[in-house]
Short mmCIF file of C-alpha atoms and ligand atoms in Angstrom, two decimals:
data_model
loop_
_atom_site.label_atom_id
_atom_site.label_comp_id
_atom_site.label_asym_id
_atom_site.label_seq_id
_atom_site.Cartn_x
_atom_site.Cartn_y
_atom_site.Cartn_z
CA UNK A 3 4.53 -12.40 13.95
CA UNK A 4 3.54 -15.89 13.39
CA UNK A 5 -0.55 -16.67 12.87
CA UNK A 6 -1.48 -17.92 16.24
CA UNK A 7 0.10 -14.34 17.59
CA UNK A 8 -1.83 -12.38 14.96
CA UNK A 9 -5.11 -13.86 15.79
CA UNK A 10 -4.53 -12.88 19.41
CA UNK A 11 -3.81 -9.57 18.36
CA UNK A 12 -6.45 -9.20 16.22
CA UNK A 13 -8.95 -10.15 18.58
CA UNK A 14 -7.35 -7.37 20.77
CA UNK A 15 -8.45 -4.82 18.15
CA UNK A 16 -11.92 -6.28 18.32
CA UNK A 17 -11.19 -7.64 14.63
CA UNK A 18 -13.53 -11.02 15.25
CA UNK A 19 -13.29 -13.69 13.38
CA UNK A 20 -16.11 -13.02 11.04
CA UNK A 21 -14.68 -9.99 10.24
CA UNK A 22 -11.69 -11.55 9.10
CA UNK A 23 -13.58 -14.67 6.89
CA UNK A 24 -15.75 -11.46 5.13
CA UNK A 25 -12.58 -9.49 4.46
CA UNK A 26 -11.97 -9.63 0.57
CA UNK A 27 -8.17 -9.03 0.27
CA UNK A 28 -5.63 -12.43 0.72
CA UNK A 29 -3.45 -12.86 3.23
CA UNK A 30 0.14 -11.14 2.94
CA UNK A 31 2.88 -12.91 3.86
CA UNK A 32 5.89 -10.72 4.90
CA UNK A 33 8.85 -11.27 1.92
CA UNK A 34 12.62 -12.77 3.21
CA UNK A 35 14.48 -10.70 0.74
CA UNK A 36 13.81 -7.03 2.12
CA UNK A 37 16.00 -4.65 1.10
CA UNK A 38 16.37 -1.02 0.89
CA UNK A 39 13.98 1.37 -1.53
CA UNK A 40 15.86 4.69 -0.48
CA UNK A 41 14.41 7.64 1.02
CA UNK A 42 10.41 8.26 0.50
CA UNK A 43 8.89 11.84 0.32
CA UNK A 44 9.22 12.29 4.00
CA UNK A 45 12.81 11.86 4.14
CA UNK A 46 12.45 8.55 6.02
CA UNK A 47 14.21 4.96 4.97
CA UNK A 48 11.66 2.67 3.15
CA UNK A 49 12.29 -1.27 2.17
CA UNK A 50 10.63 -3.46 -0.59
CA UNK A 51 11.09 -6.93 -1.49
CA UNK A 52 14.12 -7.30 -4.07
CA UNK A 53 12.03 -7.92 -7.20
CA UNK A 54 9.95 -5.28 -6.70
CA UNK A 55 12.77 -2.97 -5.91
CA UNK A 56 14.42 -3.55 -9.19
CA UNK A 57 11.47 -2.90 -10.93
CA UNK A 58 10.90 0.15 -9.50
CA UNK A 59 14.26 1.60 -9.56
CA UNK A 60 13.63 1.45 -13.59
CA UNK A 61 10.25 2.80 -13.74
CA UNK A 62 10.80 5.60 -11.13
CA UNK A 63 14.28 6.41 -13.56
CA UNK A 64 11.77 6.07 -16.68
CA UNK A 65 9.38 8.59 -15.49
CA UNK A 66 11.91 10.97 -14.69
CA UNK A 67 13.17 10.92 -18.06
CA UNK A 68 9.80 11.60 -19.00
CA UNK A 69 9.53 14.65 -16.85
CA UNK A 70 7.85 12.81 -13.84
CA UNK A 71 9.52 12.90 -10.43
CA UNK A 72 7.72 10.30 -8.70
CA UNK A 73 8.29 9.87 -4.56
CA UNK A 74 7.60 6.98 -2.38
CA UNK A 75 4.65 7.65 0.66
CA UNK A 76 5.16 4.27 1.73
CA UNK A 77 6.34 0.59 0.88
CA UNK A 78 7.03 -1.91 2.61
CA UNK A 79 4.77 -2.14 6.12
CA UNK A 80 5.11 -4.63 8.57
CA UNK A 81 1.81 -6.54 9.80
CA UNK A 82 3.40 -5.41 13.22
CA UNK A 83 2.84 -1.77 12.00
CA UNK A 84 -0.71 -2.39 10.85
CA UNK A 85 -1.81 -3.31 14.32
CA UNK A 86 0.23 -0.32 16.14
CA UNK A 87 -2.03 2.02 13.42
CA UNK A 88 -5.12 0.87 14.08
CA UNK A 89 -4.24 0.56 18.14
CA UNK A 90 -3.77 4.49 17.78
CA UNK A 91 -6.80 5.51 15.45
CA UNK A 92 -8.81 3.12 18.30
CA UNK A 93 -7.55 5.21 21.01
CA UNK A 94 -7.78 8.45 18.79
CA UNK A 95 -11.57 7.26 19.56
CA UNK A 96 -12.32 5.65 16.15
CA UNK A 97 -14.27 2.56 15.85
CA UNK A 98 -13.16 -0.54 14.19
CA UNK A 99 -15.39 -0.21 11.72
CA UNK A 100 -14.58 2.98 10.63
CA UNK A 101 -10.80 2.24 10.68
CA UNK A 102 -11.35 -0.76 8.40
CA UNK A 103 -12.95 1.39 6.00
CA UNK A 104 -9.66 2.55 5.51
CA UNK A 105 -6.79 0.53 6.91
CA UNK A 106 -6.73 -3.43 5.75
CA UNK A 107 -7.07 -5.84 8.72
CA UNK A 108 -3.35 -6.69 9.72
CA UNK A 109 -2.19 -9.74 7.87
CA UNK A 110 -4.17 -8.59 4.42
CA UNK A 111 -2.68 -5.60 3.35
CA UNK A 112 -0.68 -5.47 0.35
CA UNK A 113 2.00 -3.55 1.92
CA UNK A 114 3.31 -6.58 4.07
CA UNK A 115 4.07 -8.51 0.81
CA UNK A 116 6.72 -5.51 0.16
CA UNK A 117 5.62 -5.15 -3.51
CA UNK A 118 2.94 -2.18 -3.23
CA UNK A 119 3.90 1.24 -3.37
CA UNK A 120 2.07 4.69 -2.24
CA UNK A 121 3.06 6.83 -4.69
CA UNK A 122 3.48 10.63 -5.01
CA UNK A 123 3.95 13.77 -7.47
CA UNK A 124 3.03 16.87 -8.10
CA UNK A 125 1.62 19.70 -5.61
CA UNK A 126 -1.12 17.98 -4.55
CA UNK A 127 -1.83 16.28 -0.49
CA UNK A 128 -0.45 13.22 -0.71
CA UNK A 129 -3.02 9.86 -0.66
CA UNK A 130 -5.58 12.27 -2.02
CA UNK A 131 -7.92 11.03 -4.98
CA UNK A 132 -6.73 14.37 -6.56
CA UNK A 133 -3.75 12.49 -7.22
CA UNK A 134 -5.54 10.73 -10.26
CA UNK A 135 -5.48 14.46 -12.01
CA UNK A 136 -1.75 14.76 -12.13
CA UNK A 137 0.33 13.93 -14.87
CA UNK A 138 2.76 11.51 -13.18
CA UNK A 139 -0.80 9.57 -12.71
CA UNK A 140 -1.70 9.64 -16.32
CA UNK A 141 1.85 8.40 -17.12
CA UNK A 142 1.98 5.62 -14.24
CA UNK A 143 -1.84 4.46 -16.21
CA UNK A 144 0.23 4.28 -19.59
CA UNK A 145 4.08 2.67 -18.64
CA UNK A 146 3.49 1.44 -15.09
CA UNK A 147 2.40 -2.27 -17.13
CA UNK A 148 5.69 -2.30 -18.76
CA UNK A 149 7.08 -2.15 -15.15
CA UNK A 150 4.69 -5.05 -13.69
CA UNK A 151 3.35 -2.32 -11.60
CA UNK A 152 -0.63 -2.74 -11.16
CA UNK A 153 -3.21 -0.03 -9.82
CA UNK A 154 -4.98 -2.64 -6.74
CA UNK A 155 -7.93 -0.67 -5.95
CA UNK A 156 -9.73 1.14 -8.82
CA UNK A 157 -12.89 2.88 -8.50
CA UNK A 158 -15.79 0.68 -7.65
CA UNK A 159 -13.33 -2.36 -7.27
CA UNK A 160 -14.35 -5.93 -5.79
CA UNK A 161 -12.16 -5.57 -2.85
CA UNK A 162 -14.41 -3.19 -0.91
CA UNK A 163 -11.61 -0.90 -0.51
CA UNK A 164 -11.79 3.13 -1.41
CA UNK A 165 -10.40 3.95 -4.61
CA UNK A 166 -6.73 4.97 -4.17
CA UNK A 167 -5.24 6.61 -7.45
CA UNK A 168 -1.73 6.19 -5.42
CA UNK A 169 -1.50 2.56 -4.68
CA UNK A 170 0.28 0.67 -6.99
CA UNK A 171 1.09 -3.04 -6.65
CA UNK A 172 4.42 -4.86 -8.82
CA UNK A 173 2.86 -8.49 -9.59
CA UNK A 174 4.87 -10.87 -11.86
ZN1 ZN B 215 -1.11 1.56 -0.28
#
């Protein structure tokens, strides 16, 4: 999806301009070197840009030596898939607004650069704030550095974004 085609689309969600100019988060562009992340917690295929992938192939095999068996929710979205989601809460009757409380505009969520990760463990519902009580979250706090993997959206963070114990981002 190319800019000029995202702004049309965007304007289709009733995402205005100003919205998008008072939106915190940069722009994500969409990586070239996609490649397969395995299976997440759902059983489905998941991709993640190549760099990203390495790294987490050795942290996810360093927590489970550790005792942690940590599952992908989601990697790699498309800014495609960020508008279909939000078309579907809008006609689940939601308003923009609300959605964005949530969901990043399309074109600004980390997930299109293929380097964040939704992460899972324990018992727990997955992309629950509970998630920041289980062990495999204390663990990801201490090693997840050594692994260039970053927590985006702490409590109270700049970005205006919920906290989300799960959402961990690989920056080098
Ligand atoms: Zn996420």
């Amino acid at each position: 999806m190319n800019r000029s085609e995202l702004d049309a689309k965007l304007q289709e969600l009733g995402i205005t301009n100003e919205m998008v100019k008072a939106c915190k988060l940069p722009f994500q562009k969409e990586p070239e070197d996609l490649i397969d992340a395995g299976i997440d917690y759902y059983g489905r295929k998941q991709k993640l840009a190549a760099c990203a992938n390495k790294a987490w192939v050795e942290m996810h095999a360093s927590a489970k030596t550790d005792g942690h068996d940590i599952k992908i929710i989601s990697a790699f979205r498309s800014i495609e898939y960020q508008c279909n989601l939000i078309s579907k809460k809008l006609a689940q009757g939601q308003t923009i607004h609300e959605i964005l409380r949530t969901n990043a505009i399309p074109g600004h969520s980390e997930h299109h650069s293929g380097r964040a990760l939704d992460l899972h463990s324990g018992n727990g519902t997955p992309l629950d704030e509970s998630f920041e009580k289980e062990p495999a979250f204390f663990w990801l706090t201490e090693n997840a550095g050594k692994f260039k993997f970053y927590l985006s959206y702490p409590e109270k963070n700049d970005y205006g974004i919920i906290y989300e114990p799960w959402h961990w981002c690989y920056r080098d």
